[in-house]
């Protein structure tokens, strides 16, 4: 696969916010990057049920405000807001757990459009073990697929398993995981705990040993 690892890692802005959700401690993972496309095309790629399988996952349901959706083999949930072409909000429901995803779309300069995705989840033991990378690396891989799709809409979807097993794929995952570890430290997390969580996340995605201190 022709993947410029550093280019795609540098294209992403990562941040972590400490907050409360429904009166309980929570964390928000925010990932943003721009694409060489129009705002309308970016919106369509993310919300069109015919295009989503070409870079993400097949989806069923009512893709409208107040509707419910189901991603094949993944999360389902509700769609509380869908305002073309600037804002999409959905819940993410898996195994009885609920988290919240908001995506904002905007112009990103001449010939570019920007996507900002925020995934908010209540603080949990899973977070303590893996930190923001558990969510952030997954979304970053998804938005990498979106970059491929927007660059060549007719190209087949890359094989995710083959990508994760390839040297360039593993380098991308390591870079993303380390980036999310740095974002956790910037949010106030203990540096040693953040780095350990990042290593666990990288090991999960690559299948390599965590190499914990």
PDB file of C-alpha atoms in Angstrom:
ATOM      1  CA  UNK A   1       0.000   0.000   0.000  1.00  0.00           C
ATOM      2  CA  UNK A   2       1.211   3.488  -0.896  1.00  0.00           C
ATOM      3  CA  UNK A   3       0.892   5.223   2.478  1.00  0.00           C
ATOM      4  CA  UNK A   4       2.870   8.267   3.524  1.00  0.00           C
ATOM      5  CA  UNK A   5       2.763   7.628   7.267  1.00  0.00           C
ATOM      6  CA  UNK A   6       4.143  10.965   8.417  1.00  0.00           C
ATOM      7  CA  UNK A   7       1.911  12.951   6.074  1.00  0.00           C
ATOM      8  CA  UNK A   8      -1.250  11.352   7.424  1.00  0.00           C
ATOM      9  CA  UNK A   9      -0.126  11.485  11.056  1.00  0.00           C
ATOM     10  CA  UNK A  10       0.739  15.164  10.719  1.00  0.00           C
ATOM     11  CA  UNK A  11      -2.652  15.847   9.099  1.00  0.00           C
ATOM     12  CA  UNK A  12      -4.488  14.985  12.318  1.00  0.00           C
ATOM     13  CA  UNK A  13      -5.054  17.246  15.318  1.00  0.00           C
ATOM     14  CA  UNK A  14      -5.668  15.329  18.547  1.00  0.00           C
ATOM     15  CA  UNK A  15      -6.935  16.542  21.916  1.00  0.00           C
ATOM     16  CA  UNK A  16      -8.495  15.160  25.094  1.00  0.00           C
ATOM     17  CA  UNK A  17     -10.906  17.054  27.354  1.00  0.00           C
ATOM     18  CA  UNK A  18     -11.792  16.330  30.980  1.00  0.00           C
ATOM     19  CA  UNK A  19     -15.494  16.910  31.665  1.00  0.00           C
ATOM     20  CA  UNK A  20     -18.695  15.479  33.094  1.00  0.00           C
ATOM     21  CA  UNK A  21     -21.547  13.808  31.259  1.00  0.00           C
ATOM     22  CA  UNK A  22     -24.886  13.440  33.057  1.00  0.00           C
ATOM     23  CA  UNK A  23     -23.137  14.294  36.319  1.00  0.00           C
ATOM     24  CA  UNK A  24     -20.462  11.601  35.952  1.00  0.00           C
ATOM     25  CA  UNK A  25     -16.729  11.968  35.117  1.00  0.00           C
ATOM     26  CA  UNK A  26     -16.127  11.702  31.385  1.00  0.00           C
ATOM     27  CA  UNK A  27     -13.495  12.235  28.726  1.00  0.00           C
ATOM     28  CA  UNK A  28     -13.890  13.658  25.231  1.00  0.00           C
ATOM     29  CA  UNK A  29     -11.519  12.552  22.478  1.00  0.00           C
ATOM     30  CA  UNK A  30     -11.377  15.039  19.584  1.00  0.00           C
ATOM     31  CA  UNK A  31      -9.782  14.304  16.222  1.00  0.00           C
ATOM     32  CA  UNK A  32      -9.799  16.674  13.258  1.00  0.00           C
ATOM     33  CA  UNK A  33      -8.225  16.870   9.826  1.00  0.00           C
ATOM     34  CA  UNK A  34      -8.888  18.531   6.473  1.00  0.00           C
ATOM     35  CA  UNK A  35      -9.379  16.954   3.063  1.00  0.00           C
ATOM     36  CA  UNK A  36      -8.899  18.126  -0.505  1.00  0.00           C
ATOM     37  CA  UNK A  37     -12.596  18.095  -1.362  1.00  0.00           C
ATOM     38  CA  UNK A  38     -15.712  20.229  -1.077  1.00  0.00           C
ATOM     39  CA  UNK A  39     -17.800  20.593   2.057  1.00  0.00           C
ATOM     40  CA  UNK A  40     -20.763  18.942   0.322  1.00  0.00           C
ATOM     41  CA  UNK A  41     -18.679  15.974  -0.828  1.00  0.00           C
ATOM     42  CA  UNK A  42     -17.220  15.462   2.654  1.00  0.00           C
ATOM     43  CA  UNK A  43     -20.705  15.577   4.171  1.00  0.00           C
ATOM     44  CA  UNK A  44     -22.003  13.096   1.609  1.00  0.00           C
ATOM     45  CA  UNK A  45     -19.122  10.664   2.150  1.00  0.00           C
ATOM     46  CA  UNK A  46     -19.848  10.547   5.899  1.00  0.00           C
ATOM     47  CA  UNK A  47     -23.665  10.477   5.797  1.00  0.00           C
ATOM     48  CA  UNK A  48     -24.559   8.612   2.585  1.00  0.00           C
ATOM     49  CA  UNK A  49     -25.384   4.983   3.328  1.00  0.00           C
ATOM     50  CA  UNK A  50     -24.182   3.964  -0.133  1.00  0.00           C
ATOM     51  CA  UNK A  51     -20.736   5.520   0.358  1.00  0.00           C
ATOM     52  CA  UNK A  52     -20.049   4.555   3.983  1.00  0.00           C
ATOM     53  CA  UNK A  53     -19.203   0.893   3.163  1.00  0.00           C
ATOM     54  CA  UNK A  54     -16.555   2.080   0.700  1.00  0.00           C
ATOM     55  CA  UNK A  55     -14.400   3.499   3.487  1.00  0.00           C
ATOM     56  CA  UNK A  56     -15.997   2.565   6.838  1.00  0.00           C
ATOM     57  CA  UNK A  57     -18.769   0.011   7.444  1.00  0.00           C
ATOM     58  CA  UNK A  58     -22.144  -0.939   5.950  1.00  0.00           C
ATOM     59  CA  UNK A  59     -24.986   0.802   7.781  1.00  0.00           C
ATOM     60  CA  UNK A  60     -28.709   0.178   8.035  1.00  0.00           C
ATOM     61  CA  UNK A  61     -31.558   2.131   9.613  1.00  0.00           C
ATOM     62  CA  UNK A  62     -33.091   5.557   9.253  1.00  0.00           C
ATOM     63  CA  UNK A  63     -30.260   8.007   8.621  1.00  0.00           C
ATOM     64  CA  UNK A  64     -32.144  11.131   9.647  1.00  0.00           C
ATOM     65  CA  UNK A  65     -32.725  13.207  12.812  1.00  0.00           C
ATOM     66  CA  UNK A  66     -34.578  11.037  15.318  1.00  0.00           C
ATOM     67  CA  UNK A  67     -33.734   7.845  13.451  1.00  0.00           C
ATOM     68  CA  UNK A  68     -31.740   4.843  14.564  1.00  0.00           C
ATOM     69  CA  UNK A  69     -28.838   3.206  12.778  1.00  0.00           C
ATOM     70  CA  UNK A  70     -26.764   0.032  12.996  1.00  0.00           C
ATOM     71  CA  UNK A  71     -23.205  -0.366  11.745  1.00  0.00           C
ATOM     72  CA  UNK A  72     -22.503  -3.901  10.577  1.00  0.00           C
ATOM     73  CA  UNK A  73     -20.626  -5.802  13.299  1.00  0.00           C
ATOM     74  CA  UNK A  74     -20.218  -2.645  15.344  1.00  0.00           C
ATOM     75  CA  UNK A  75     -22.187  -0.006  17.230  1.00  0.00           C
ATOM     76  CA  UNK A  76     -25.746   1.150  16.754  1.00  0.00           C
ATOM     77  CA  UNK A  77     -27.665   4.009  18.275  1.00  0.00           C
ATOM     78  CA  UNK A  78     -29.801   7.059  17.706  1.00  0.00           C
ATOM     79  CA  UNK A  79     -29.283  10.196  15.618  1.00  0.00           C
ATOM     80  CA  UNK A  80     -30.386  13.201  17.703  1.00  0.00           C
ATOM     81  CA  UNK A  81     -29.084  15.796  15.232  1.00  0.00           C
ATOM     82  CA  UNK A  82     -28.264  15.888  11.537  1.00  0.00           C
ATOM     83  CA  UNK A  83     -27.937  19.380  10.049  1.00  0.00           C
ATOM     84  CA  UNK A  84     -26.619  19.361   6.494  1.00  0.00           C
ATOM     85  CA  UNK A  85     -23.809  20.131   5.810  1.00  0.00           C
ATOM     86  CA  UNK A  86     -22.377  21.196   9.155  1.00  0.00           C
ATOM     87  CA  UNK A  87     -23.261  18.927  12.065  1.00  0.00           C
ATOM     88  CA  UNK A  88     -24.031  15.278  12.821  1.00  0.00           C
ATOM     89  CA  UNK A  89     -24.604  13.792  16.281  1.00  0.00           C
ATOM     90  CA  UNK A  90     -25.217  10.173  17.193  1.00  0.00           C
ATOM     91  CA  UNK A  91     -25.086   7.892  20.173  1.00  0.00           C
ATOM     92  CA  UNK A  92     -22.770   4.896  20.139  1.00  0.00           C
ATOM     93  CA  UNK A  93     -24.367   1.918  21.894  1.00  0.00           C
ATOM     94  CA  UNK A  94     -22.411  -1.313  22.401  1.00  0.00           C
ATOM     95  CA  UNK A  95     -23.108  -4.019  24.973  1.00  0.00           C
ATOM     96  CA  UNK A  96     -25.229  -1.756  27.146  1.00  0.00           C
ATOM     97  CA  UNK A  97     -22.658   1.059  27.183  1.00  0.00           C
ATOM     98  CA  UNK A  98     -23.513   4.430  25.670  1.00  0.00           C
ATOM     99  CA  UNK A  99     -21.124   7.099  24.390  1.00  0.00           C
ATOM    100  CA  UNK A 100     -21.689  10.141  22.192  1.00  0.00           C
ATOM    101  CA  UNK A 101     -20.207  11.129  18.838  1.00  0.00           C
ATOM    102  CA  UNK A 102     -20.422  14.596  17.319  1.00  0.00           C
ATOM    103  CA  UNK A 103     -19.021  15.455  13.905  1.00  0.00           C
ATOM    104  CA  UNK A 104     -18.700  19.016  12.646  1.00  0.00           C
ATOM    105  CA  UNK A 105     -17.951  19.941   9.052  1.00  0.00           C
ATOM    106  CA  UNK A 106     -16.536  23.252   7.851  1.00  0.00           C
ATOM    107  CA  UNK A 107     -14.631  24.902   5.043  1.00  0.00           C
ATOM    108  CA  UNK A 108     -10.928  24.230   5.454  1.00  0.00           C
ATOM    109  CA  UNK A 109      -9.324  26.740   3.119  1.00  0.00           C
ATOM    110  CA  UNK A 110      -9.140  26.942  -0.654  1.00  0.00           C
ATOM    111  CA  UNK A 111     -10.351  23.662  -2.142  1.00  0.00           C
ATOM    112  CA  UNK A 112     -10.491  21.921   1.234  1.00  0.00           C
ATOM    113  CA  UNK A 113     -13.057  20.891   3.828  1.00  0.00           C
ATOM    114  CA  UNK A 114     -12.502  20.050   7.499  1.00  0.00           C
ATOM    115  CA  UNK A 115     -13.967  17.357   9.714  1.00  0.00           C
ATOM    116  CA  UNK A 116     -13.858  17.493  13.524  1.00  0.00           C
ATOM    117  CA  UNK A 117     -15.010  14.399  15.414  1.00  0.00           C
ATOM    118  CA  UNK A 118     -15.542  14.344  19.183  1.00  0.00           C
ATOM    119  CA  UNK A 119     -16.271  11.058  20.972  1.00  0.00           C
ATOM    120  CA  UNK A 120     -17.359  11.487  24.604  1.00  0.00           C
ATOM    121  CA  UNK A 121     -17.413   8.546  27.006  1.00  0.00           C
ATOM    122  CA  UNK A 122     -17.800   8.141  30.730  1.00  0.00           C
ATOM    123  CA  UNK A 123     -14.635   7.427  32.671  1.00  0.00           C
ATOM    124  CA  UNK A 124     -14.193   3.672  33.114  1.00  0.00           C
ATOM    125  CA  UNK A 125     -11.674   0.949  33.876  1.00  0.00           C
ATOM    126  CA  UNK A 126     -11.278   0.503  30.120  1.00  0.00           C
ATOM    127  CA  UNK A 127     -10.180   4.146  29.866  1.00  0.00           C
ATOM    128  CA  UNK A 128      -7.773   3.681  32.775  1.00  0.00           C
ATOM    129  CA  UNK A 129      -6.204   0.719  30.970  1.00  0.00           C
ATOM    130  CA  UNK A 130      -6.033   2.072  27.406  1.00  0.00           C
ATOM    131  CA  UNK A 131      -6.561   5.836  27.572  1.00  0.00           C
ATOM    132  CA  UNK A 132      -7.807   7.928  24.652  1.00  0.00           C
ATOM    133  CA  UNK A 133      -6.004   5.823  22.049  1.00  0.00           C
ATOM    134  CA  UNK A 134      -8.520   2.988  22.328  1.00  0.00           C
ATOM    135  CA  UNK A 135     -11.036   5.320  20.711  1.00  0.00           C
ATOM    136  CA  UNK A 136      -8.658   7.707  19.000  1.00  0.00           C
ATOM    137  CA  UNK A 137      -6.585   5.179  17.043  1.00  0.00           C
ATOM    138  CA  UNK A 138      -9.730   3.486  15.766  1.00  0.00           C
ATOM    139  CA  UNK A 139     -11.190   6.763  14.554  1.00  0.00           C
ATOM    140  CA  UNK A 140      -7.864   7.806  13.071  1.00  0.00           C
ATOM    141  CA  UNK A 141      -7.750   4.596  11.039  1.00  0.00           C
ATOM    142  CA  UNK A 142     -11.318   5.322   9.935  1.00  0.00           C
ATOM    143  CA  UNK A 143     -10.460   8.840   8.831  1.00  0.00           C
ATOM    144  CA  UNK A 144      -7.415   7.461   7.013  1.00  0.00           C
ATOM    145  CA  UNK A 145      -9.826   5.281   5.047  1.00  0.00           C
ATOM    146  CA  UNK A 146     -11.920   8.372   4.372  1.00  0.00           C
ATOM    147  CA  UNK A 147      -8.832  10.120   2.962  1.00  0.00           C
ATOM    148  CA  UNK A 148      -8.241   7.214   0.563  1.00  0.00           C
ATOM    149  CA  UNK A 149     -11.897   7.240  -0.493  1.00  0.00           C
ATOM    150  CA  UNK A 150     -12.034  10.972  -1.128  1.00  0.00           C
ATOM    151  CA  UNK A 151      -8.815  10.822  -3.138  1.00  0.00           C
ATOM    152  CA  UNK A 152     -10.168   7.990  -5.323  1.00  0.00           C
ATOM    153  CA  UNK A 153     -13.915   7.328  -4.747  1.00  0.00           C
ATOM    154  CA  UNK A 154     -13.991   4.363  -7.160  1.00  0.00           C
ATOM    155  CA  UNK A 155     -11.061   2.514  -5.597  1.00  0.00           C
ATOM    156  CA  UNK A 156     -11.839  -0.597  -3.500  1.00  0.00           C
ATOM    157  CA  UNK A 157     -11.716  -0.242   0.259  1.00  0.00           C
ATOM    158  CA  UNK A 158      -8.264  -1.122   1.644  1.00  0.00           C
ATOM    159  CA  UNK A 159      -7.992  -4.416   3.509  1.00  0.00           C
ATOM    160  CA  UNK A 160      -7.910  -3.324   7.158  1.00  0.00           C
ATOM    161  CA  UNK A 161      -6.317  -6.546   8.411  1.00  0.00           C
ATOM    162  CA  UNK A 162      -3.581  -6.399   5.784  1.00  0.00           C
ATOM    163  CA  UNK A 163      -2.977  -2.731   6.548  1.00  0.00           C
ATOM    164  CA  UNK A 164      -2.606  -3.362  10.292  1.00  0.00           C
ATOM    165  CA  UNK A 165      -0.175  -6.215   9.592  1.00  0.00           C
ATOM    166  CA  UNK A 166       1.978  -4.256   7.143  1.00  0.00           C
ATOM    167  CA  UNK A 167       5.080  -2.294   8.199  1.00  0.00           C
ATOM    168  CA  UNK A 168       3.532   1.024   7.127  1.00  0.00           C
ATOM    169  CA  UNK A 169       0.257   0.195   8.858  1.00  0.00           C
ATOM    170  CA  UNK A 170       2.006  -0.660  12.094  1.00  0.00           C
ATOM    171  CA  UNK A 171       4.071   2.511  11.863  1.00  0.00           C
ATOM    172  CA  UNK A 172       0.871   4.523  11.438  1.00  0.00           C
ATOM    173  CA  UNK A 173      -0.759   2.817  14.429  1.00  0.00           C
ATOM    174  CA  UNK A 174       2.312   3.373  16.595  1.00  0.00           C
ATOM    175  CA  UNK A 175       2.453   7.031  15.619  1.00  0.00           C
ATOM    176  CA  UNK A 176      -1.234   7.499  16.279  1.00  0.00           C
ATOM    177  CA  UNK A 177      -1.060   5.720  19.642  1.00  0.00           C
ATOM    178  CA  UNK A 178       1.903   7.811  20.725  1.00  0.00           C
ATOM    179  CA  UNK A 179       0.092  10.950  19.587  1.00  0.00           C
ATOM    180  CA  UNK A 180      -2.898  10.090  21.732  1.00  0.00           C
ATOM    181  CA  UNK A 181      -0.597   9.421  24.667  1.00  0.00           C
ATOM    182  CA  UNK A 182       0.800  12.942  24.246  1.00  0.00           C
ATOM    183  CA  UNK A 183      -2.733  14.345  24.047  1.00  0.00           C
ATOM    184  CA  UNK A 184      -3.582  12.577  27.317  1.00  0.00           C
ATOM    185  CA  UNK A 185      -0.560  14.141  29.025  1.00  0.00           C
ATOM    186  CA  UNK A 186      -1.560  17.562  27.691  1.00  0.00           C
ATOM    187  CA  UNK A 187      -5.016  17.087  29.267  1.00  0.00           C
ATOM    188  CA  UNK A 188      -3.471  16.536  32.703  1.00  0.00           C
ATOM    189  CA  UNK A 189      -3.078  12.748  32.815  1.00  0.00           C
ATOM    190  CA  UNK A 190      -0.092  11.301  34.672  1.00  0.00           C
ATOM    191  CA  UNK A 191       2.674  11.016  32.042  1.00  0.00           C
ATOM    192  CA  UNK A 192       3.780   7.506  33.062  1.00  0.00           C
ATOM    193  CA  UNK A 193       0.193   6.215  33.122  1.00  0.00           C
ATOM    194  CA  UNK A 194      -0.548   7.869  29.766  1.00  0.00           C
ATOM    195  CA  UNK A 195       2.490   6.320  28.099  1.00  0.00           C
ATOM    196  CA  UNK A 196       1.688   2.883  29.547  1.00  0.00           C
ATOM    197  CA  UNK A 197      -1.897   3.117  28.304  1.00  0.00           C
ATOM    198  CA  UNK A 198      -0.629   4.157  24.858  1.00  0.00           C
ATOM    199  CA  UNK A 199       1.635   1.102  24.697  1.00  0.00           C
ATOM    200  CA  UNK A 200      -1.287  -1.170  25.593  1.00  0.00           C
ATOM    201  CA  UNK A 201      -3.397   0.400  22.865  1.00  0.00           C
ATOM    202  CA  UNK A 202      -0.652   0.041  20.249  1.00  0.00           C
ATOM    203  CA  UNK A 203      -0.191  -3.607  21.229  1.00  0.00           C
ATOM    204  CA  UNK A 204      -3.935  -4.211  20.906  1.00  0.00           C
ATOM    205  CA  UNK A 205      -4.085  -2.826  17.357  1.00  0.00           C
ATOM    206  CA  UNK A 206      -0.803  -4.321  16.099  1.00  0.00           C
ATOM    207  CA  UNK A 207      -0.743  -7.615  17.999  1.00  0.00           C
ATOM    208  CA  UNK A 208       2.788  -6.823  19.109  1.00  0.00           C
ATOM    209  CA  UNK A 209       3.938  -7.095  22.772  1.00  0.00           C
ATOM    210  CA  UNK A 210       3.092  -4.060  24.869  1.00  0.00           C
ATOM    211  CA  UNK A 211       6.664  -3.731  26.225  1.00  0.00           C
ATOM    212  CA  UNK A 212       5.496  -2.184  29.484  1.00  0.00           C
ATOM    213  CA  UNK A 213       8.059  -0.772  31.898  1.00  0.00           C
TER     214      UNK A 213
END
